[in-house]
Amino acid sequence: MGYYQKEIECAPRGEIVALQNERLLAQVRHVWDNVPYYRKKMEEKNVTPKDIASIDDLHKLPFLSKKDLREAYPYGLLAVPLADCVRIQSTSGTTGKRVVAFYTQEDIDLWEDCCARAIMAAGGTKEDVCQVSYGYGLFTGGPGLNGGSHRVGCLTIPTSSGNTERQIMFINDLRATILCCTPSYAAYLGESMKEMGMQPEDIPLKAGIFGAEAWSEEMRRDIEKTLGIKAYDIYGLTELSGPGVSFECEAQQGMHINEDHFIAEIIDPDTEEVLPEGEQGELVFTAVTKKAFPMMRYRTRDICVLTREQCPCGRTHVRMKKPRGRSDDMLIIRGVNVFPSQIETVLLNHGYAANYQILVDRVNNTDTLDVHVEMTPEMFTDNMGEIAQMQRKLVEGLRSMLGITANVTLVAPKSITRSEGKAVRVIDNRKLY
Amino acid sequence: MAIKQISVFLENKPGTLLEMTGVLAKENIDMRALSLSETKDFGIARFIADDVYKAASVLKEAGFINSLTPVVGVEIPDDVGGLDKVLRVLNEAKINVEYMYAFLGGGTQEHAYFVFRVGKDKEKEAESALKAKGITVVTQDDISKV
């Protein structure tokens, strides 16, 4: 497997830290001078750029959160004249108001570099045909991977999301070798190809770069099997540029964070204290190279763990484990924390496909948890007793994973709406506010 | 030769059975017998059709999960003790009946037909035991002709 920017991706630790120190200092100064909103936050904490001498002083800086983005919308966090910006991207707005992020040309160049690193880590070269089935437009998925694919020199097929038949036609007719999309869409494409009678060995794809939503290890294995590929995880947020903040290498043991651009910390989400390496907590990023929309200590709400253990791929950048889910994805049901990814793990372990929906409601002041999962042809039997037994085992599996009881309903195949972008996994009908 | 029964997974909610019969009607498939069993959220429709393979494939295409199950079909005279006689034979042969359902004859009105799901891979045994006692076992061909 190759590297897009080997010198920095495999740089000795000391070199990375030196670069981070230099870039952080410049970025703090840039923000102090150009973003009154953040300057005020620093002043409230009695911090000035002089107090920040190295990344060891990072903890002195105030956090930014989604709330700040809302308050400062749309221009309050902009750090360059609007005339220097060349593009905006925006979030889907699923968890509240849309985020609008601004980019200078240089910001876009660096972002696309990060995506190119991800594609090469997945084995991409200029010989490859890369189909980008992430949505194009305001969503960062399509534009980010499209740019990365160009930089690597792949033949890029910008299908965007949707029109599954056309997706499959291009994969086959143009012999696409790399597929970029959300994991739920990859699973759907795999399912559709299987139905059309295509075997994994008939499918020209060799690798997939999947991200923009939480997915489980079991789902990865499923997708890999159906499509006959190696599936790589990619991570990012619109606030920080988009996909490519971190990406997986062939070791598939966590995603390397592009540390020359993003400094990562793990904090306790309640006390906001920085936690030592190896502990689970909320991921916080400081973007040190972004000029138009610099995020300082941005709270991602993603819960995960960092590791600096040496990676067999040779990259030296810190790795983050697959987030267990965004803290906004976390459901509190009868006082117990439940992540949709935990439910997915149990379903896949019991032989079901990742076609499911979680319904939460409140009846007589008690939370109810219903999991709807599609029956599959492989699991169907004429024997009612056996099906009931399967259902009981699943309920038992969920109870031991979650600590609470869920009602399991087996539903007809294809009755759960397929998503071409981010899957709608949870429907919470509780009126809590 | 055992009859092939089609078992279809259906959600237990209004309209699902209708959806299934709609597919069969549109494809001109004739159902000879039908039985439904259900739990609170799903059920299985079991039926015998004149063209079993066509029925299975059109249902699959329409998105209905289904499987084929071998069952034993028996013709029973419409007399007192008719079913009793058949069950006696199966009992003597120590063959368990998992479920069964009846259907009325088509051409002749003197007979009723019964469908038995006996234990897995016990169909042949059941059929020979029944034939040995002079009971008429129905084949897939008979079904198509009814």
Coordinates of C-alpha atoms in Angstrom, one line a residue:
Chain A
M1 CA 0.0 0.0 0.0
G2 CA 1.3 3.5 -0.8
Y3 CA 1.3 6.8 0.9
Y4 CA 0.2 10.1 -0.5
Q5 CA 2.6 12.2 1.6
K6 CA 4.9 9.7 3.1
E7 CA 7.3 12.2 4.6
I8 CA 4.7 13.6 6.9
E9 CA 2.5 10.6 7.3
C10 CA 5.5 8.6 8.7
A11 CA 7.4 11.4 10.3
P12 CA 9.1 10.8 13.7
R13 CA 7.0 11.9 16.6
G14 CA 9.3 14.8 17.5
E15 CA 8.9 16.3 14.0
I16 CA 5.1 16.1 14.2
V17 CA 5.1 17.8 17.6
A18 CA 7.4 20.5 16.4
L19 CA 5.2 21.2 13.4
Q20 CA 2.1 21.2 15.6
N21 CA 3.7 23.6 18.0
E22 CA 4.6 26.0 15.2
R23 CA 1.2 25.7 13.6
L24 CA -0.8 26.0 16.8
L25 CA 0.9 29.2 17.8
A26 CA 0.3 30.8 14.4
Q27 CA -3.3 29.6 14.5
V28 CA -4.0 31.0 18.0
R29 CA -2.6 34.4 16.8
H30 CA -4.7 34.2 13.6
V31 CA -7.9 33.5 15.5
W32 CA -7.2 36.1 18.2
D33 CA -6.6 38.8 15.6
N34 CA -9.6 37.8 13.3
V35 CA -12.4 36.2 15.3
P36 CA -13.8 38.5 17.9
Y37 CA -16.2 35.7 19.0
Y38 CA -13.4 33.4 20.0
R39 CA -11.2 36.2 21.3
K40 CA -13.9 37.1 23.7
K41 CA -14.1 33.5 24.9
M42 CA -10.3 33.6 25.5
E43 CA -10.5 36.8 27.4
E44 CA -13.2 35.4 29.6
K45 CA -10.8 32.6 30.5
N46 CA -7.9 35.2 30.9
V47 CA -5.9 33.6 28.1
T48 CA -4.0 35.5 25.5
P49 CA -1.8 34.1 22.7
K50 CA 1.2 34.7 24.9
D51 CA 0.0 32.0 27.3
I52 CA 0.2 29.4 24.5
A53 CA 3.8 28.4 24.0
S54 CA 3.3 24.8 22.8
I55 CA 0.6 22.1 22.4
D56 CA 1.1 21.4 26.1
D57 CA -0.8 24.6 26.7
L58 CA -3.7 23.6 24.5
H59 CA -5.9 22.8 27.6
K60 CA -5.9 26.5 28.5
L61 CA -7.9 27.4 25.5
P62 CA -11.7 27.6 25.6
F63 CA -13.8 25.0 23.8
L64 CA -16.1 25.5 20.9
S65 CA -19.2 23.5 20.5
K66 CA -22.2 23.1 18.2
K67 CA -23.9 25.7 20.4
D68 CA -21.2 28.3 19.5
L69 CA -21.7 27.5 15.8
R70 CA -25.3 28.1 16.2
E71 CA -24.8 31.4 18.0
A72 CA -22.1 32.6 15.6
Y73 CA -24.1 31.6 12.5
P74 CA -23.4 32.4 9.8
Y75 CA -20.2 34.6 9.8
G76 CA -19.3 34.9 13.5
L77 CA -16.4 32.3 13.3
L78 CA -15.1 33.4 9.9
A79 CA -11.4 34.3 10.2
V80 CA -10.7 35.7 6.7
P81 CA -12.4 38.3 4.5
L82 CA -15.4 36.7 2.7
A83 CA -13.6 37.7 -0.5
D84 CA -10.9 35.1 0.2
C85 CA -13.4 32.3 0.6
V86 CA -14.2 30.2 -2.4
R87 CA -16.7 27.7 -1.2
I88 CA -19.1 26.7 1.6
Q89 CA -20.2 23.2 2.7
S90 CA -23.0 22.5 5.1
T91 CA -24.2 19.7 7.3
S92 CA -27.4 17.8 6.9
G93 CA -28.8 19.6 9.9
T94 CA -30.1 16.3 11.4
T95 CA -29.2 17.4 15.0
G96 CA -30.4 21.0 14.9
K97 CA -29.5 24.0 12.8
R98 CA -27.3 23.5 9.8
V99 CA -23.6 24.2 10.2
V100 CA -22.1 26.4 7.4
A101 CA -18.4 26.1 7.0
F102 CA -16.2 28.3 4.8
Y103 CA -13.1 27.4 2.8
T104 CA -10.3 29.3 1.1
Q105 CA -8.7 27.6 -1.8
E106 CA -5.8 26.5 0.4
D107 CA -8.3 25.0 2.9
I108 CA -9.8 23.0 0.1
D109 CA -6.3 21.9 -1.1
L110 CA -5.4 20.6 2.3
W111 CA -8.7 18.9 2.8
E112 CA -8.4 17.1 -0.5
D113 CA -4.8 16.1 0.5
C114 CA -6.3 14.4 3.5
C115 CA -8.8 12.5 1.4
A116 CA -6.0 11.5 -1.0
R117 CA -4.1 10.0 1.9
A118 CA -7.2 8.0 2.8
I119 CA -7.6 6.7 -0.7
M120 CA -3.9 5.7 -1.0
A121 CA -4.1 4.0 2.4
A122 CA -6.9 1.9 1.0
G123 CA -4.6 0.8 -1.8
G124 CA -5.7 3.4 -4.3
T125 CA -3.3 4.5 -7.1
K126 CA -3.6 6.3 -10.4
E127 CA -4.5 3.0 -12.0
D128 CA -7.7 2.8 -10.0
V129 CA -11.3 3.7 -10.9
C130 CA -12.9 5.4 -8.0
Q131 CA -16.7 5.7 -7.8
V132 CA -17.8 8.4 -5.4
S133 CA -21.3 7.6 -4.3
Y134 CA -21.4 10.0 -1.5
G135 CA -23.8 12.9 -2.1
Y136 CA -22.4 15.9 -3.9
G137 CA -23.4 19.4 -3.1
L138 CA -23.6 20.9 0.4
F139 CA -22.6 17.5 2.0
T140 CA -18.9 17.2 2.3
G141 CA -18.7 13.5 1.4
G142 CA -18.9 13.8 -2.4
P143 CA -16.7 16.9 -2.9
G144 CA -14.1 15.7 -0.4
L145 CA -13.5 12.2 -1.8
N146 CA -13.9 13.6 -5.4
G147 CA -11.0 15.9 -4.8
G148 CA -8.9 13.2 -3.1
S149 CA -9.5 10.9 -5.9
H150 CA -8.4 13.5 -8.4
R151 CA -5.2 14.1 -6.4
V152 CA -4.3 10.4 -6.4
G153 CA -5.0 10.4 -10.1
C154 CA -7.8 7.8 -10.1
L155 CA -10.3 7.8 -12.8
T156 CA -13.2 9.4 -10.8
I157 CA -16.8 8.5 -11.4
P158 CA -18.9 11.2 -9.7
T159 CA -22.2 9.3 -9.5
S160 CA -23.2 11.0 -6.2
S161 CA -25.7 9.1 -4.2
G162 CA -29.0 7.5 -5.4
N163 CA -30.2 5.7 -8.5
T164 CA -28.9 2.3 -7.4
E165 CA -29.3 0.7 -10.8
R166 CA -27.1 3.3 -12.4
Q167 CA -24.5 2.9 -9.6
I168 CA -24.3 -0.8 -10.2
M169 CA -24.1 -0.3 -14.0
F170 CA -21.1 2.0 -13.6
I171 CA -19.4 -0.3 -11.2
N172 CA -19.7 -3.1 -13.7
D173 CA -19.3 -1.3 -17.0
L174 CA -16.4 0.9 -16.0
R175 CA -14.8 -1.7 -13.7
A176 CA -14.8 0.5 -10.6
T177 CA -12.2 -0.7 -8.1
I178 CA -12.8 1.7 -5.2
L179 CA -16.2 2.7 -3.9
C180 CA -16.8 5.7 -1.6
C181 CA -20.1 6.1 0.2
T182 CA -21.9 5.7 3.5
P183 CA -21.7 2.1 5.0
S184 CA -25.5 1.8 4.9
Y185 CA -25.5 2.6 1.2
A186 CA -22.6 0.1 0.6
A187 CA -24.6 -2.6 2.4
Y188 CA -27.7 -1.7 0.2
L189 CA -25.6 -1.8 -3.0
G190 CA -24.2 -5.2 -1.9
E191 CA -27.7 -6.5 -1.2
S192 CA -29.0 -5.3 -4.6
M193 CA -26.1 -6.8 -6.4
K194 CA -26.6 -10.1 -4.6
E195 CA -30.2 -10.1 -5.7
M196 CA -29.2 -9.5 -9.3
G197 CA -27.2 -12.8 -8.9
M198 CA -23.8 -11.2 -8.8
Q199 CA -21.2 -13.1 -6.8
P200 CA -18.5 -11.2 -4.8
E201 CA -15.9 -12.4 -7.3
D202 CA -17.9 -11.0 -10.2
I203 CA -17.8 -7.5 -8.7
P204 CA -14.8 -5.5 -9.8
L205 CA -14.5 -3.5 -6.6
K206 CA -11.5 -4.2 -4.4
A207 CA -11.8 -1.6 -1.7
G208 CA -14.4 0.7 -0.2
I209 CA -14.0 3.9 1.8
F210 CA -17.0 4.2 4.0
G211 CA -17.9 6.9 6.6
A212 CA -20.2 9.7 7.7
E213 CA -22.2 7.5 10.1
A214 CA -21.4 5.1 12.9
W215 CA -21.1 1.4 11.8
S216 CA -20.1 -1.7 13.6
E217 CA -17.2 -4.2 13.0
E218 CA -19.8 -6.8 12.2
M219 CA -21.3 -4.6 9.5
R220 CA -17.8 -4.2 8.0
R221 CA -17.4 -7.9 7.8
D222 CA -20.8 -8.3 6.2
I223 CA -20.1 -5.6 3.5
E224 CA -16.6 -7.1 2.9
K225 CA -18.1 -10.5 2.3
T226 CA -21.0 -9.4 0.0
L227 CA -18.9 -7.1 -2.1
G228 CA -15.7 -9.1 -2.0
I229 CA -13.7 -6.1 -0.9
K230 CA -11.7 -4.7 2.0
A231 CA -13.7 -2.0 3.7
Y232 CA -12.0 1.1 5.2
D233 CA -13.4 3.5 7.7
I234 CA -13.0 7.2 7.2
Y235 CA -13.9 10.0 9.7
G236 CA -14.6 13.6 9.5
L237 CA -16.9 16.5 10.3
T238 CA -18.0 19.4 8.2
E239 CA -16.9 21.7 11.0
L240 CA -13.3 20.5 10.5
S241 CA -13.4 20.3 6.7
G242 CA -15.2 17.0 6.0
P243 CA -14.1 13.4 5.5
G244 CA -10.4 12.7 5.9
V245 CA -9.8 14.1 9.4
S246 CA -8.8 10.5 10.0
F247 CA -8.7 7.3 8.0
E248 CA -8.0 3.7 8.2
C249 CA -4.9 1.9 6.8
E250 CA -4.6 -1.7 5.8
A251 CA -4.1 -2.7 9.4
Q252 CA -7.8 -1.7 10.1
Q253 CA -7.0 -1.0 13.7
G254 CA -8.2 2.5 14.2
M255 CA -8.1 5.6 12.0
H256 CA -4.9 7.7 11.7
I257 CA -5.7 11.3 12.5
N258 CA -4.0 13.7 10.2
E259 CA -2.0 15.3 13.0
D260 CA -0.2 17.9 10.9
H261 CA -3.7 19.5 10.4
F262 CA -5.7 18.4 13.4
I263 CA -4.6 18.1 17.0
A264 CA -6.7 15.6 19.0
E265 CA -7.5 15.5 22.7
I266 CA -9.8 13.2 24.7
I267 CA -11.7 14.9 27.5
D268 CA -14.2 13.8 30.1
P269 CA -17.4 15.2 28.7
D270 CA -18.7 16.1 32.1
T271 CA -15.7 17.7 33.8
E272 CA -14.1 18.8 30.6
E273 CA -10.7 17.6 31.9
V274 CA -8.2 16.2 29.4
L275 CA -7.9 12.4 29.9
P276 CA -4.6 10.4 29.5
E277 CA -4.0 8.4 26.4
G278 CA -6.0 5.2 26.2
E279 CA -8.9 6.4 28.2
Q280 CA -12.4 6.7 26.6
G281 CA -13.9 10.1 26.4
E282 CA -15.1 12.8 24.0
L283 CA -12.9 13.6 21.1
V284 CA -11.9 17.3 20.8
F285 CA -10.1 18.7 17.7
T286 CA -8.1 21.8 17.1
A287 CA -7.6 22.5 13.4
V288 CA -4.2 24.2 13.0
T289 CA -4.0 24.8 9.2
K290 CA -7.6 25.8 8.3
K291 CA -7.7 29.5 7.5
A292 CA -11.3 30.5 6.8
F293 CA -13.1 28.6 9.5
P294 CA -10.5 27.6 12.2
M295 CA -12.0 25.3 14.9
M296 CA -10.3 25.6 18.2
R297 CA -10.8 22.8 20.7
Y298 CA -14.0 21.8 18.9
R299 CA -16.1 19.3 20.9
T300 CA -17.1 16.6 18.4
R301 CA -19.5 14.7 20.9
D302 CA -17.9 11.5 19.5
I303 CA -16.9 9.1 22.2
C304 CA -13.7 7.2 21.5
V305 CA -10.2 6.2 22.5
L306 CA -6.8 7.3 21.1
T307 CA -3.8 5.1 20.8
R308 CA -0.1 5.9 19.9
E309 CA 0.9 2.3 19.7
Q310 CA 3.1 1.7 16.6
C311 CA 1.0 0.8 13.6
P312 CA 2.3 -1.9 11.2
C313 CA 1.6 0.3 8.2
G314 CA 4.4 2.7 9.1
R315 CA 2.3 5.8 9.7
T316 CA 3.2 7.5 12.9
H317 CA 0.0 9.6 13.3
V318 CA -2.1 8.8 16.3
R319 CA -5.0 6.5 15.8
M320 CA -8.6 6.8 17.0
K321 CA -10.8 3.8 17.6
K322 CA -14.1 3.7 15.8
P323 CA -16.3 6.1 17.8
R324 CA -19.0 4.2 19.7
G325 CA -21.3 6.7 18.4
R326 CA -21.9 10.4 18.6
S327 CA -23.0 11.4 22.1
D328 CA -26.1 12.8 20.4
D329 CA -26.8 9.3 19.0
M330 CA -26.8 8.0 22.5
L331 CA -30.3 7.2 23.8
I332 CA -31.1 7.2 27.4
I333 CA -33.7 4.5 27.9
R334 CA -35.0 3.8 31.4
G335 CA -31.9 5.5 32.6
V336 CA -29.5 3.3 30.7
N337 CA -27.2 4.6 27.9
V338 CA -27.9 2.8 24.7
F339 CA -25.9 3.3 21.5
P340 CA -27.5 2.2 18.2
S341 CA -24.2 0.6 17.3
Q342 CA -24.5 -1.8 20.2
I343 CA -27.9 -3.0 18.9
E344 CA -26.4 -3.3 15.4
T345 CA -23.6 -5.5 16.7
V346 CA -26.1 -7.9 18.4
L347 CA -28.3 -8.1 15.3
L348 CA -25.4 -9.0 13.0
N349 CA -24.0 -11.5 15.5
H350 CA -27.3 -13.2 15.4
G351 CA -27.3 -13.5 11.6
Y352 CA -29.6 -10.7 10.7
A353 CA -28.7 -8.0 8.1
A354 CA -28.0 -4.4 9.1
N355 CA -31.6 -3.4 8.1
Y356 CA -33.2 -2.3 11.3
Q357 CA -34.9 0.5 13.0
I358 CA -35.0 1.4 16.6
L359 CA -38.2 2.9 18.0
V360 CA -38.3 4.6 21.3
D361 CA -41.5 5.8 23.0
R362 CA -42.9 6.5 26.4
V363 CA -46.0 4.7 27.5
N364 CA -47.4 5.3 31.0
N365 CA -44.2 7.1 32.0
T366 CA -42.0 4.2 31.1
D367 CA -39.6 4.2 28.1
T368 CA -40.2 1.5 25.5
L369 CA -37.6 0.2 23.2
D370 CA -38.7 -1.6 20.0
V371 CA -36.2 -3.0 17.5
H372 CA -37.6 -3.8 14.1
V373 CA -35.4 -6.1 12.1
E374 CA -36.0 -7.6 8.7
M375 CA -36.5 -11.3 8.3
T376 CA -34.0 -12.7 5.7
P377 CA -34.5 -15.5 3.3
E378 CA -31.6 -17.4 4.9
M379 CA -33.2 -17.3 8.3
F380 CA -36.8 -18.0 7.4
T381 CA -38.1 -21.4 8.2
D382 CA -41.6 -23.0 8.0
N383 CA -41.4 -23.8 11.7
M384 CA -43.1 -21.2 13.9
G385 CA -41.3 -22.5 17.0
E386 CA -37.9 -22.1 15.4
I387 CA -38.7 -18.5 14.5
A388 CA -40.0 -17.7 17.9
Q389 CA -36.8 -19.3 19.4
M390 CA -34.7 -17.0 17.1
Q391 CA -36.6 -14.0 18.3
R392 CA -36.1 -15.0 22.0
K393 CA -32.4 -15.5 21.5
L394 CA -32.2 -12.0 20.0
V395 CA -34.1 -10.5 22.9
E396 CA -31.7 -12.3 25.2
G397 CA -28.7 -11.1 23.2
L398 CA -29.9 -7.5 23.4
R399 CA -30.6 -7.7 27.1
S400 CA -27.1 -8.9 27.9
M401 CA -25.5 -6.2 25.7
L402 CA -27.7 -3.3 26.8
G403 CA -28.9 -4.3 30.2
I404 CA -32.5 -3.6 29.4
T405 CA -35.2 -5.5 27.6
A406 CA -36.2 -4.6 24.0
N407 CA -39.2 -5.8 22.1
V408 CA -38.1 -7.4 18.9
T409 CA -40.4 -7.4 15.9
L410 CA -39.5 -9.3 12.8
V411 CA -40.7 -7.4 9.7
A412 CA -40.9 -8.2 6.0
P413 CA -37.8 -7.7 3.9
K414 CA -37.4 -4.3 2.3
S415 CA -40.1 -2.8 4.7
I416 CA -37.4 -0.6 6.3
T417 CA -36.7 2.3 4.1
R418 CA -33.2 2.1 2.5
S419 CA -31.1 5.2 2.8
E420 CA -28.9 6.6 0.0
G421 CA -27.1 8.8 2.5
K422 CA -27.1 8.6 6.2
A423 CA -29.5 5.9 7.5
V424 CA -32.4 6.8 9.8
R425 CA -31.8 4.2 12.5
V426 CA -33.6 5.8 15.4
I427 CA -37.1 7.1 15.7
D428 CA -37.7 8.6 19.2
N429 CA -41.3 9.4 19.8
R430 CA -40.9 10.5 23.4
K431 CA -42.0 14.0 24.0
L432 CA -39.4 14.9 26.6
Y433 CA -39.2 18.6 26.1
Chain B
M1 CA -44.3 -38.2 -3.9
A2 CA -44.8 -35.5 -1.3
I3 CA -46.6 -32.3 -2.2
K4 CA -44.6 -29.1 -2.0
Q5 CA -46.2 -26.5 0.2
I6 CA -45.2 -22.9 0.0
S7 CA -44.7 -21.2 3.3
V8 CA -44.7 -17.4 3.2
F9 CA -43.5 -15.0 5.9
L10 CA -46.1 -12.2 6.5
E11 CA -46.2 -9.4 8.9
N12 CA -49.2 -9.5 11.2
K13 CA -50.8 -6.2 10.1
P14 CA -53.7 -5.2 7.9
G15 CA -53.2 -5.8 4.2
T16 CA -50.2 -8.2 4.1
L17 CA -52.3 -11.3 3.2
L18 CA -54.2 -9.3 0.6
E19 CA -50.9 -8.2 -0.9
M20 CA -49.9 -11.8 -1.2
T21 CA -53.1 -13.0 -2.7
G22 CA -53.0 -10.0 -5.1
V23 CA -49.7 -11.2 -6.5
L24 CA -51.0 -14.8 -6.9
A25 CA -54.2 -13.6 -8.6
K26 CA -52.4 -11.3 -11.0
E27 CA -50.1 -14.3 -12.0
N28 CA -53.1 -16.5 -12.4
I29 CA -52.1 -19.0 -9.7
D30 CA -54.8 -21.1 -8.2
M31 CA -54.6 -21.9 -4.5
R32 CA -55.8 -25.4 -3.5
A33 CA -55.5 -25.1 0.2
L34 CA -54.5 -22.4 2.6
S35 CA -53.7 -22.2 6.3
L36 CA -52.5 -19.3 8.4
S37 CA -50.7 -19.4 11.7
E38 CA -49.8 -16.3 13.6
T39 CA -48.0 -14.7 16.5
K40 CA -48.5 -11.2 17.7
D41 CA -46.3 -9.6 15.1
F42 CA -45.8 -12.1 12.3
G43 CA -47.4 -15.1 10.7
I44 CA -46.8 -17.8 8.2
A45 CA -49.2 -18.4 5.3
R46 CA -49.0 -22.0 4.1
F47 CA -50.6 -23.0 0.9
I48 CA -50.8 -25.5 -1.9
A49 CA -50.9 -24.2 -5.4
D50 CA -51.5 -25.6 -8.9
D51 CA -48.1 -24.3 -10.0
V52 CA -45.8 -24.4 -7.0
Y53 CA -42.6 -23.2 -8.6
K54 CA -44.2 -20.3 -10.4
A55 CA -45.9 -19.3 -7.2
A56 CA -42.6 -19.4 -5.3
S57 CA -40.8 -17.3 -7.9
V58 CA -43.4 -14.6 -8.4
L59 CA -43.7 -14.2 -4.6
K60 CA -39.9 -13.9 -4.3
E61 CA -39.9 -11.3 -7.0
A62 CA -42.6 -9.4 -5.2
G63 CA -40.4 -9.4 -2.1
F64 CA -42.1 -12.2 -0.1
I65 CA -39.7 -14.5 1.8
N66 CA -40.9 -18.0 1.2
S67 CA -39.7 -21.6 1.4
L68 CA -40.9 -24.9 0.1
T69 CA -41.9 -27.6 2.6
P70 CA -42.7 -31.2 1.7
V71 CA -46.1 -32.2 3.1
V72 CA -48.3 -35.3 2.7
G73 CA -51.6 -35.0 1.0
V74 CA -54.3 -37.5 1.7
E75 CA -57.7 -38.1 0.1
I76 CA -60.3 -39.0 2.8
P77 CA -63.8 -40.1 2.1
D78 CA -66.4 -37.7 3.5
D79 CA -67.6 -40.2 6.1
V80 CA -67.7 -40.4 9.9
G81 CA -64.3 -41.6 11.1
G82 CA -62.4 -40.7 7.9
L83 CA -59.7 -38.6 9.6
D84 CA -59.6 -40.9 12.6
K85 CA -58.5 -43.7 10.3
V86 CA -55.7 -41.7 8.8
L87 CA -54.4 -40.6 12.2
R88 CA -54.5 -44.1 13.5
V89 CA -52.2 -45.3 10.7
L90 CA -49.7 -42.5 11.4
N91 CA -49.8 -43.1 15.1
E92 CA -49.1 -46.8 14.6
A93 CA -46.1 -45.9 12.4
K94 CA -45.0 -43.5 15.2
I95 CA -45.1 -40.5 12.9
N96 CA -45.7 -37.1 14.5
V97 CA -48.0 -34.6 12.9
E98 CA -46.6 -31.1 13.4
Y99 CA -49.6 -29.4 11.8
M100 CA -52.3 -30.1 9.4
Y101 CA -55.1 -28.5 7.5
A102 CA -58.0 -29.5 5.3
F103 CA -59.4 -28.5 2.0
L104 CA -62.4 -29.4 0.0
G105 CA -62.3 -31.5 -3.1
G106 CA -62.7 -29.8 -6.5
G107 CA -64.3 -32.2 -9.0
T108 CA -65.8 -34.8 -6.7
Q109 CA -67.7 -33.8 -3.5
E110 CA -67.4 -37.2 -1.9
H111 CA -63.9 -36.6 -0.7
A112 CA -62.1 -34.2 1.5
Y113 CA -58.4 -33.6 1.3
F114 CA -56.0 -33.2 4.2
V115 CA -52.5 -31.9 4.3
F116 CA -50.1 -33.2 6.9
R117 CA -46.8 -31.8 7.9
V118 CA -45.1 -34.8 9.4
G119 CA -41.6 -34.8 11.1
K120 CA -38.7 -33.8 8.9
D121 CA -37.8 -36.4 6.3
K122 CA -40.7 -38.6 7.4
E123 CA -42.9 -38.0 4.3
K124 CA -42.0 -41.1 2.5
E125 CA -42.5 -43.3 5.5
A126 CA -45.9 -41.7 6.1
E127 CA -47.0 -42.2 2.6
S128 CA -46.1 -45.8 2.4
A129 CA -47.8 -46.5 5.7
L130 CA -50.9 -44.8 4.5
K131 CA -50.9 -46.6 1.1
A132 CA -50.4 -49.9 2.8
K133 CA -53.7 -49.4 4.5
G134 CA -55.5 -48.5 1.3
I135 CA -55.6 -44.7 1.9
T136 CA -55.2 -42.6 -1.2
V137 CA -52.2 -40.3 -1.1
V138 CA -52.4 -37.2 -3.3
T139 CA -49.4 -36.2 -5.6
Q140 CA -48.4 -32.8 -6.9
D141 CA -49.8 -33.8 -10.3
D142 CA -53.2 -34.7 -8.7
I143 CA -53.1 -31.2 -7.1
S144 CA -52.5 -29.5 -10.4
K145 CA -55.4 -31.4 -11.9
V146 CA -58.0 -30.9 -9.1

